[in-house]
Amino acid sequence: MPSDRSFYITTPIYYPSDLPHIGHGYTTVAADTLARWHRQAGDDTWMLTGTDEHGQKMLRAAAANGVGPQEWVDKLVNESWIPLLKTLDVANDDYIRTTQPRHEERVRQFVADIHDRGFIYQGEYEALYCVGCEEFKPESEIVMGTGEFEGVPVCAIHSKPLELLKEQNYFFKLSEFQKKLLKLYADNPDFVQPESARNEVVSFVKRGLKDLSISRSSFDWGIKVPWDESHIIYVWVDALLNYVTAIGYGVDEAEFERRWPATHIVGKDILRFHAVIWPAMLMAAGVEVPHQVFAHGWLLVGGEKMSKSKLTGIAPNEITDTFGSDAFRYYFLSAIDFGQDGSFSWEDMSARYQSELANGFGNLASRTIAMIEKYFAGKVPEPTEYQDADLAIQRLVASAARSADASIEKLEIHDAIKSIWAIVDELNGYITENEPWALAKSEDSRPRLATVLYTVAEGLRALAVLLSPVIPKATAKLWAALGAPGTVQEQPIREAGNWGQSKPGSVVTSIPPLFPRIESAEGEA
Ligand code: MSP
């Protein structure tokens, strides 16, 4: 049933200066799962991801590889960043690259517009810049280096030395937006989430805002400032605008109206850009602010943010080659509370794969189908009289579907999965208690056997629909194996908890295990 809601969700656009790692993959699958959920609920959904291709970091990475910046980004984007989407089974609706003309033209238009509105002036600037962050660092984020950088001020995130930059720049009057931003946070408590992120942003803005340097003149890998072509637009201003340029800002009003405002999923490292600078830029241009900025935590390795520059990056296909894309998606979205930091380990990944996906869900599916084949010649039986235990399953399916949808609304993906997984656990317990193999021994208990197997098949039907945004491949296979009509992705997710949708008489087909045993998994650990 189509709803009248529009849902526009974005990931950050990543720097393709290097290869993707599982941190980038994590943000992307989270946004994709939310998009898939809303799409399946009939909401008018749009998911955007892409790459942030300008700036000094990119220029240097290209130079270090002996090629020009365009050549470098084309290579990385085509060979690594776009293929990542397939690796992780991401169903994005659009992919924006900041070197595309559709973006560059509209960025110039936007910046010219806020210039005309009096929010930009020229000034002198001298400050410490981190190329890793592409940001002038406030004092609170500068620490003293250790090891090879002993005694030198370094960036707290990248642990690399900062560079002193002195330039004539154009500035955006960010300081004028303090009151308006504080009012925005007060009037819309959900604008920045989770709560910890919101508190951080509010106290940051309360301390006062400095104007923001929005142009650079010492290098030229970027979009030229419209009224002064000796400057390029600061890479973050350029990048943030992707969220509106991709949906027709300034050229296709109808499309823009249809999509905007967005829900932005970002890592907490780039929260302030999204929750402070970005809404201020939009306010300056007279454009509606985003619907929400949600900051998730970091994947940690050895207690520190995993990153390529610290050589702790793990490539997503190292995981998917062994476990598959469904397991990647399920693991990161269920094992880490969305919004909190989490540590990845091969041991934990293997253990959860085996106990939750293979033994819990996969095995439930295979044995149910095998029993329907064996006892009912492969046809979903017609239930007879429901008993208390069956009704308890029905109630659980209904309430799990409701709570999962409520959790998704709050972007608590881990809680949504937890609610749904209660169905897996209960159905496994239900089979053990009701012993279909014992009921099959006598003709007298066949009506009961029919009800028990219908109950499990119907529970699996609901599971396939509810888990489809998280594990699209396995649920599509299960849907076909259950002999259900159409595709699982067409099934209205907000109605998944309504009992009795499986048709008795549907022909099931046995399938290979949805999550096969991984012989090498223990060895990997
Ligand atoms: N290009 C900017 C974003 C511009 S958005 C207008 C940028 N790019 S990035 O390639 O550095 O990617 C940052 C994002 O990748 C983080 O915000 C986060 O979503 C994800 N992650 C990168 N490392 C991560 C972890 N170690 N853990 C979790 N997410 C991580 O910043």
XYZ file of C-alpha atoms and ligand atoms in Angstrom:
556
model
C 0.000 0.000 0.000
C 1.701 3.256 -1.051
C 1.945 5.825 1.742
C 2.002 9.569 1.192
C 5.390 9.897 2.852
C 8.574 10.930 1.156
C 11.830 9.547 2.537
C 15.142 10.876 1.239
C 18.225 9.360 2.857
C 21.885 10.091 2.223
C 25.294 8.736 3.152
C 28.280 11.046 3.391
C 30.011 11.318 0.047
C 33.317 9.567 0.570
C 36.812 10.759 -0.317
C 38.024 8.413 -3.020
C 41.634 9.328 -2.283
C 42.107 5.758 -1.169
C 40.278 2.426 -1.182
C 37.025 1.880 0.740
C 37.153 0.080 4.085
C 34.471 -1.458 6.294
C 33.808 1.897 8.047
C 32.541 3.331 4.756
C 30.688 0.090 4.111
C 29.021 0.312 7.517
C 27.501 3.748 6.916
C 26.377 2.716 3.453
C 24.608 -0.495 4.476
C 22.899 1.292 7.358
C 21.481 3.921 5.006
C 20.582 1.237 2.478
C 18.716 -0.834 5.070
C 16.684 2.184 6.157
C 15.967 3.028 2.510
C 14.924 -0.535 1.739
C 12.606 -0.561 4.748
C 10.875 2.655 3.693
C 10.721 1.590 0.056
C 9.077 -1.643 1.122
C 6.639 0.316 3.249
C 5.512 2.183 0.144
C 7.125 5.516 1.114
C 8.392 7.602 -1.792
C 12.015 6.695 -1.128
C 15.285 7.981 -2.546
C 18.745 6.921 -1.445
C 21.793 8.914 -2.441
C 25.455 8.102 -2.019
C 28.546 9.222 -3.886
C 32.077 10.573 -3.788
C 33.681 13.840 -2.675
C 36.345 14.347 -5.287
C 37.889 17.795 -4.821
C 40.280 19.172 -2.230
C 43.867 19.033 -1.221
C 43.787 15.467 0.069
C 42.728 14.228 -3.352
C 45.252 16.397 -5.152
C 48.072 15.057 -3.016
C 46.970 11.434 -3.344
C 46.938 11.831 -7.134
C 50.345 13.503 -7.132
C 51.764 10.750 -4.936
C 50.596 8.290 -7.574
C 52.032 10.325 -10.414
C 48.730 11.138 -12.129
C 46.393 14.116 -12.412
C 43.517 14.399 -9.907
C 40.739 13.669 -12.412
C 42.487 10.559 -13.637
C 43.062 9.424 -10.067
C 39.468 9.878 -8.928
C 38.067 8.299 -12.105
C 40.185 5.247 -11.506
C 39.310 4.854 -7.834
C 35.636 5.628 -8.262
C 35.166 3.252 -11.186
C 37.367 0.457 -9.926
C 36.656 0.546 -6.204
C 33.935 2.887 -4.963
C 31.087 2.107 -7.355
C 31.825 -1.662 -7.234
C 31.604 -1.456 -3.414
C 27.851 -0.955 -3.789
C 27.489 -4.290 -5.526
C 29.777 -5.981 -3.027
C 27.443 -4.877 -0.236
C 24.205 -5.310 -2.209
C 23.260 -1.652 -1.931
C 20.213 -0.454 -3.885
C 20.985 3.263 -4.123
C 18.826 5.381 -6.413
C 21.553 7.799 -7.423
C 25.317 8.233 -7.157
C 26.729 11.727 -7.159
C 30.291 12.679 -7.948
C 31.279 16.234 -7.114
C 33.195 16.500 -10.388
C 29.964 16.106 -12.378
C 28.739 19.212 -14.212
C 25.273 18.835 -12.631
C 26.927 19.389 -9.255
C 29.571 21.978 -10.141
C 27.130 24.333 -11.853
C 24.656 24.300 -9.005
C 27.339 24.761 -6.362
C 28.428 27.940 -8.114
C 24.835 29.046 -8.275
C 24.283 28.403 -4.547
C 27.463 30.167 -3.463
C 26.724 33.136 -5.746
C 23.303 33.288 -4.196
C 24.470 33.495 -0.576
C 27.113 36.011 -1.704
C 24.352 38.178 -3.216
C 22.415 37.831 0.009
C 25.335 39.383 1.902
C 26.606 36.357 3.811
C 30.100 36.289 2.300
C 32.989 38.725 2.763
C 36.716 38.756 2.112
C 39.264 38.469 4.916
C 42.665 37.280 5.977
C 43.148 33.953 7.669
C 45.917 32.168 9.493
C 45.293 28.848 11.198
C 46.316 25.207 11.525
C 44.800 22.991 8.847
C 44.421 19.183 8.796
C 44.448 17.852 5.246
C 43.043 14.504 6.459
C 39.932 16.261 7.784
C 40.113 19.062 5.183
C 39.459 21.413 8.089
C 40.999 24.252 10.079
C 41.190 22.672 13.507
C 39.848 24.319 16.661
C 42.265 24.210 19.604
C 40.180 21.554 21.349
C 41.017 19.122 18.548
C 44.758 19.655 18.465
C 46.974 17.397 20.555
C 50.721 16.919 20.904
C 52.099 14.208 18.662
C 53.892 11.102 19.780
C 56.473 8.818 18.126
C 57.771 10.316 14.900
C 55.693 13.471 15.550
C 56.834 13.967 19.148
C 56.384 17.567 20.263
C 54.557 18.641 17.102
C 50.869 19.676 17.193
C 48.830 16.982 15.422
C 45.165 16.393 14.562
C 43.404 14.418 17.322
C 41.672 12.222 14.710
C 44.468 11.624 12.211
C 47.510 11.918 14.542
C 49.286 13.724 11.694
C 50.966 17.159 11.844
C 48.859 20.218 11.019
C 49.854 22.826 8.461
C 49.910 26.538 9.163
C 47.967 28.273 6.397
C 47.789 31.987 5.819
C 45.542 33.167 3.031
C 43.250 35.878 1.776
C 39.969 34.024 1.774
C 36.276 34.472 1.401
C 34.355 33.923 4.597
C 30.842 32.775 5.325
C 29.175 34.627 8.211
C 28.563 31.485 10.233
C 28.749 33.483 13.482
C 25.452 35.163 12.585
C 23.622 31.843 12.815
C 24.242 30.932 16.439
C 20.800 31.949 17.704
C 18.938 30.493 14.756
C 20.752 27.187 15.100
C 20.080 26.977 18.824
C 16.422 27.650 18.113
C 16.431 24.928 15.463
C 17.836 22.381 17.958
C 15.386 23.500 20.652
C 12.335 23.431 18.389
C 13.264 20.109 16.753
C 14.816 17.823 19.354
C 15.159 15.132 16.689
C 17.112 17.310 14.286
C 20.382 15.906 15.636
C 20.324 12.352 16.959
C 21.210 10.325 18.930
C 20.969 12.308 22.152
C 24.738 12.284 22.770
C 25.328 13.831 19.342
C 22.643 16.410 19.945
C 24.176 17.433 23.279
C 27.607 17.776 21.739
C 26.320 19.997 18.953
C 24.238 22.191 21.245
C 27.130 22.835 23.604
C 29.481 23.476 20.689
C 27.169 26.115 19.230
C 26.518 27.647 22.661
C 30.252 28.346 22.976
C 29.958 30.664 19.957
C 30.665 30.280 16.253
C 33.496 31.676 14.174
C 33.012 32.691 10.557
C 34.054 29.992 8.126
C 36.693 30.310 5.450
C 34.980 29.021 2.325
C 37.574 29.513 -0.379
C 41.163 28.580 -1.119
C 43.616 30.115 -3.533
C 46.817 28.105 -3.029
C 45.691 25.217 -5.283
C 43.046 24.827 -7.951
C 41.504 21.343 -7.663
C 37.960 22.459 -6.976
C 35.036 24.539 -8.179
C 35.893 28.134 -9.003
C 34.321 30.913 -6.910
C 31.864 32.513 -9.361
C 32.885 36.149 -8.776
C 36.626 35.525 -8.314
C 38.096 32.720 -10.356
C 41.461 32.908 -8.600
C 39.775 31.079 -5.707
C 38.155 27.679 -5.453
C 35.283 26.823 -3.145
C 36.278 25.091 0.115
C 35.843 21.355 -0.348
C 33.353 20.957 2.511
C 31.009 23.636 1.153
C 31.249 21.957 -2.238
C 30.647 18.505 -0.699
C 27.704 19.347 1.554
C 25.850 20.795 -1.394
C 25.745 17.358 -3.049
C 22.639 16.589 -1.007
C 20.666 19.253 -2.845
C 22.388 19.368 -6.229
C 21.680 15.662 -6.738
C 17.937 16.185 -6.433
C 17.607 19.095 -8.792
C 18.250 22.140 -6.619
C 18.001 25.191 -8.847
C 16.973 23.304 -11.980
C 14.171 20.866 -11.267
C 11.937 22.393 -8.658
C 9.370 19.602 -8.739
C 11.982 16.932 -8.056
C 13.567 19.027 -5.332
C 10.186 19.575 -3.651
C 9.429 15.879 -3.900
C 12.650 14.757 -2.168
C 13.850 17.482 0.187
C 14.372 17.594 3.217
C 16.774 14.692 3.764
C 17.715 12.357 6.576
C 21.521 12.442 6.674
C 23.416 9.448 8.036
C 26.962 10.406 8.970
C 29.813 9.152 11.131
C 30.297 11.197 14.300
C 33.584 12.535 12.887
C 31.691 14.778 10.506
C 28.727 15.628 12.702
C 29.483 19.326 13.078
C 29.730 19.927 9.355
C 26.280 18.457 8.968
C 24.546 19.751 12.063
C 26.067 23.262 12.252
C 27.598 24.476 8.984
C 25.140 22.770 6.637
C 21.883 24.073 8.169
C 23.452 27.539 8.450
C 24.352 27.488 4.736
C 20.801 26.492 3.886
C 19.318 29.157 6.146
C 21.517 31.748 4.420
C 20.137 30.670 1.055
C 16.550 30.555 2.317
C 16.305 26.784 1.797
C 14.610 24.446 4.269
C 17.024 22.669 6.656
C 17.422 18.850 6.599
C 14.886 16.666 8.319
C 17.510 15.003 10.499
C 21.216 14.409 10.983
C 21.988 11.071 12.601
C 25.559 10.401 13.726
C 26.624 6.807 14.162
C 29.692 5.655 16.039
C 33.065 4.456 14.857
C 34.258 1.008 14.076
C 37.240 0.654 16.310
C 40.388 -1.353 15.909
C 42.528 -1.597 19.018
C 40.315 1.033 20.646
C 40.936 3.614 17.890
C 38.848 4.688 14.900
C 39.638 2.272 12.116
C 41.199 4.108 9.204
C 43.192 3.595 6.078
C 45.688 6.283 7.023
C 46.478 4.417 10.244
C 46.708 1.178 8.260
C 43.904 -0.412 10.280
C 41.441 -0.434 7.384
C 39.824 -3.755 6.465
C 38.466 -4.002 2.910
C 34.752 -4.912 2.790
C 35.361 -7.752 0.357
C 37.700 -9.436 2.847
C 34.495 -10.088 4.789
C 32.016 -10.608 1.956
C 34.294 -13.056 0.092
C 34.017 -15.416 3.056
C 30.660 -14.616 4.617
C 28.659 -12.933 1.841
C 27.002 -9.507 1.697
C 24.008 -10.510 3.825
C 26.256 -11.524 6.696
C 28.216 -8.257 6.428
C 24.992 -6.278 6.608
C 23.477 -8.351 9.395
C 26.615 -8.382 11.501
C 27.358 -4.662 11.552
C 23.745 -3.642 11.920
C 22.856 -6.067 14.699
C 26.084 -6.358 16.686
C 26.625 -2.600 17.098
C 24.039 -0.262 18.577
C 23.495 2.304 15.836
C 24.886 5.528 17.280
C 27.546 3.857 19.472
C 31.116 2.820 18.726
C 31.758 -0.855 18.132
C 34.732 -3.147 17.688
C 35.002 -5.542 14.817
C 36.618 -8.918 15.316
C 36.773 -11.968 13.076
C 35.972 -14.161 16.093
C 32.753 -12.312 16.850
C 31.792 -12.212 13.188
C 32.313 -15.989 12.780
C 30.536 -16.820 16.018
C 27.454 -14.766 15.174
C 27.382 -16.015 11.617
C 27.310 -19.558 12.875
C 24.906 -19.231 15.772
C 22.493 -16.561 14.529
C 22.461 -16.791 10.748
C 23.362 -20.425 10.051
C 21.948 -22.256 13.095
C 19.244 -19.789 14.090
C 17.650 -18.501 10.910
C 19.047 -20.656 8.090
C 18.383 -23.905 9.856
C 14.847 -22.859 10.804
C 14.137 -22.234 7.127
C 15.648 -25.475 5.843
C 14.067 -27.760 8.376
C 10.624 -26.199 8.005
C 10.727 -26.634 4.249
C 12.077 -30.169 4.616
C 9.216 -31.097 6.987
C 6.554 -29.638 4.674
C 8.060 -31.677 1.851
C 8.196 -34.818 3.905
C 4.849 -34.689 5.676
C 2.671 -32.721 3.225
C 4.176 -33.564 -0.148
C 5.695 -30.085 -0.414
C 2.454 -28.136 0.027
C 1.918 -25.605 2.815
C -0.795 -27.270 4.945
C -4.089 -25.703 5.953
C -4.130 -24.880 9.686
C -6.905 -26.394 11.771
C -7.600 -25.230 15.303
C -5.163 -22.783 16.864
C -4.026 -23.488 20.418
C -2.444 -21.153 22.953
C 1.112 -21.808 21.782
C 0.144 -20.954 18.186
C -1.703 -17.825 19.247
C 1.355 -16.748 21.229
C 3.406 -16.948 18.015
C 0.802 -14.906 16.170
C 0.864 -12.226 18.844
C 4.656 -12.170 18.842
C 4.827 -11.756 15.063
C 2.374 -8.857 15.220
C 4.141 -7.105 18.065
C 7.637 -7.703 16.652
C 6.597 -6.181 13.319
C 5.156 -3.161 15.096
C 8.166 -2.589 17.320
C 10.585 -3.061 14.430
C 8.822 -0.357 12.443
C 8.845 1.946 15.473
C 12.576 1.325 15.964
C 13.320 2.053 12.299
C 11.429 5.311 12.692
C 13.965 6.239 15.400
C 16.838 4.865 13.289
C 17.489 2.230 15.957
C 18.327 -0.437 13.423
C 19.862 -2.797 15.999
C 16.639 -2.721 18.042
C 14.530 -3.403 14.975
C 16.634 -6.493 14.224
C 16.435 -7.573 17.842
C 12.621 -7.439 17.788
C 12.496 -9.426 14.557
C 15.018 -11.957 15.803
C 12.713 -12.820 18.700
C 10.537 -14.490 16.047
C 13.469 -16.671 14.939
C 14.180 -17.750 18.512
C 10.543 -18.352 19.395
C 9.883 -20.395 16.270
C 12.881 -22.588 16.978
C 11.606 -23.128 20.514
C 8.096 -23.774 19.203
C 9.355 -26.538 16.907
C 11.267 -28.169 19.752
C 8.207 -28.060 22.017
C 5.680 -29.204 19.450
C 7.836 -31.951 17.959
C 6.334 -32.164 14.472
C 8.305 -35.395 13.876
C 6.391 -37.006 16.766
C 3.038 -35.638 15.550
C 3.786 -37.146 12.143
C 3.808 -40.614 13.608
C 0.048 -40.917 13.912
C -2.852 -40.104 11.589
C -4.791 -38.703 14.581
C -2.320 -35.909 15.116
C -2.146 -34.851 11.455
C -4.529 -31.895 11.968
C -2.264 -30.684 14.761
C 0.805 -31.252 12.600
C -0.802 -29.138 9.867
C -1.385 -26.262 12.280
C 2.129 -26.454 13.676
C 3.795 -26.441 10.262
C 1.494 -23.737 8.945
C 2.407 -21.637 11.986
C 6.112 -22.022 11.333
C 5.749 -21.413 7.587
C 3.687 -18.303 8.242
C 6.248 -17.113 10.797
C 8.950 -17.593 8.161
C 6.861 -15.630 5.692
C 6.782 -12.701 8.121
C 10.508 -13.087 8.793
C 11.333 -13.003 5.090
C 9.420 -9.744 4.671
C 10.788 -8.089 7.808
C 14.393 -9.138 7.232
C 14.464 -8.332 3.560
C 15.916 -4.819 4.074
C 18.754 -6.290 6.147
C 19.538 -9.552 4.324
C 18.018 -9.107 0.851
C 19.659 -12.106 -0.793
C 18.736 -14.810 1.743
C 15.188 -13.531 2.142
C 14.625 -13.497 -1.625
C 15.720 -17.153 -1.752
C 13.506 -18.022 1.187
C 10.530 -16.253 -0.380
C 10.857 -18.293 -3.555
C 11.373 -21.495 -1.549
C 8.139 -20.863 0.350
C 6.286 -20.764 -2.971
C 5.015 -17.276 -2.149
C 3.832 -15.057 -5.014
C 5.785 -12.110 -6.444
C 8.997 -10.944 -4.833
C 9.669 -10.394 -1.169
C 10.659 -6.802 -1.836
C 7.153 -6.026 -3.048
C 5.574 -7.115 0.215
C 4.299 -4.196 2.290
C 6.516 -4.248 5.340
C 4.125 -2.421 7.657
C 1.614 -5.220 7.082
C 4.104 -8.039 7.639
C 2.725 -8.787 11.101
C -0.827 -9.526 9.918
C -1.368 -13.239 10.400
C -2.529 -15.645 7.746
C -0.985 -14.313 4.544
C 0.596 -17.650 3.514
C -1.648 -19.584 1.182
C -2.259 -23.217 2.102
C -1.402 -25.314 -0.925
C 1.582 -23.159 -1.957
C 4.331 -25.419 -3.210
C 7.607 -25.213 -1.331
C 10.994 -26.078 -2.786
C 13.958 -27.238 -0.801
C 16.989 -24.994 -1.005
C 20.653 -25.258 -0.124
C 21.405 -23.746 3.315
C 20.837 -19.976 3.301
C 23.994 -19.539 5.375
C 26.266 -22.472 4.636
C 28.824 -23.632 7.149
C 32.109 -21.871 6.636
C 34.849 -24.392 7.068
C 37.593 -21.797 7.087
C 35.754 -19.472 9.460
C 37.432 -20.863 12.558
C 40.787 -20.681 10.851
C 40.200 -17.018 10.000
C 39.384 -16.202 13.581
N 34.150 13.477 2.220
C 33.809 13.621 3.585
C 32.299 13.615 3.771
C 31.552 14.660 3.018
S 29.844 14.525 3.230
C 29.243 15.904 2.593
C 34.412 12.485 4.378
N 34.705 11.381 3.701
S 35.385 10.054 4.285
O 35.717 9.221 3.166
O 36.424 10.383 5.197
O 34.218 9.282 4.982
C 33.764 9.634 6.204
C 32.642 8.712 6.621
O 32.978 7.331 6.430
C 32.374 8.821 8.102
O 31.577 9.916 8.426
C 31.684 7.526 8.357
O 30.375 7.610 7.870
C 32.502 6.563 7.501
N 33.634 6.041 8.254
C 34.959 6.212 7.994
N 35.688 5.546 8.921
C 34.856 4.961 9.798
C 35.020 4.144 10.920
N 36.193 3.771 11.375
N 33.905 3.743 11.563
C 32.650 4.081 11.142
N 32.471 4.841 10.089
C 33.538 5.300 9.397
O 34.555 12.627 5.580
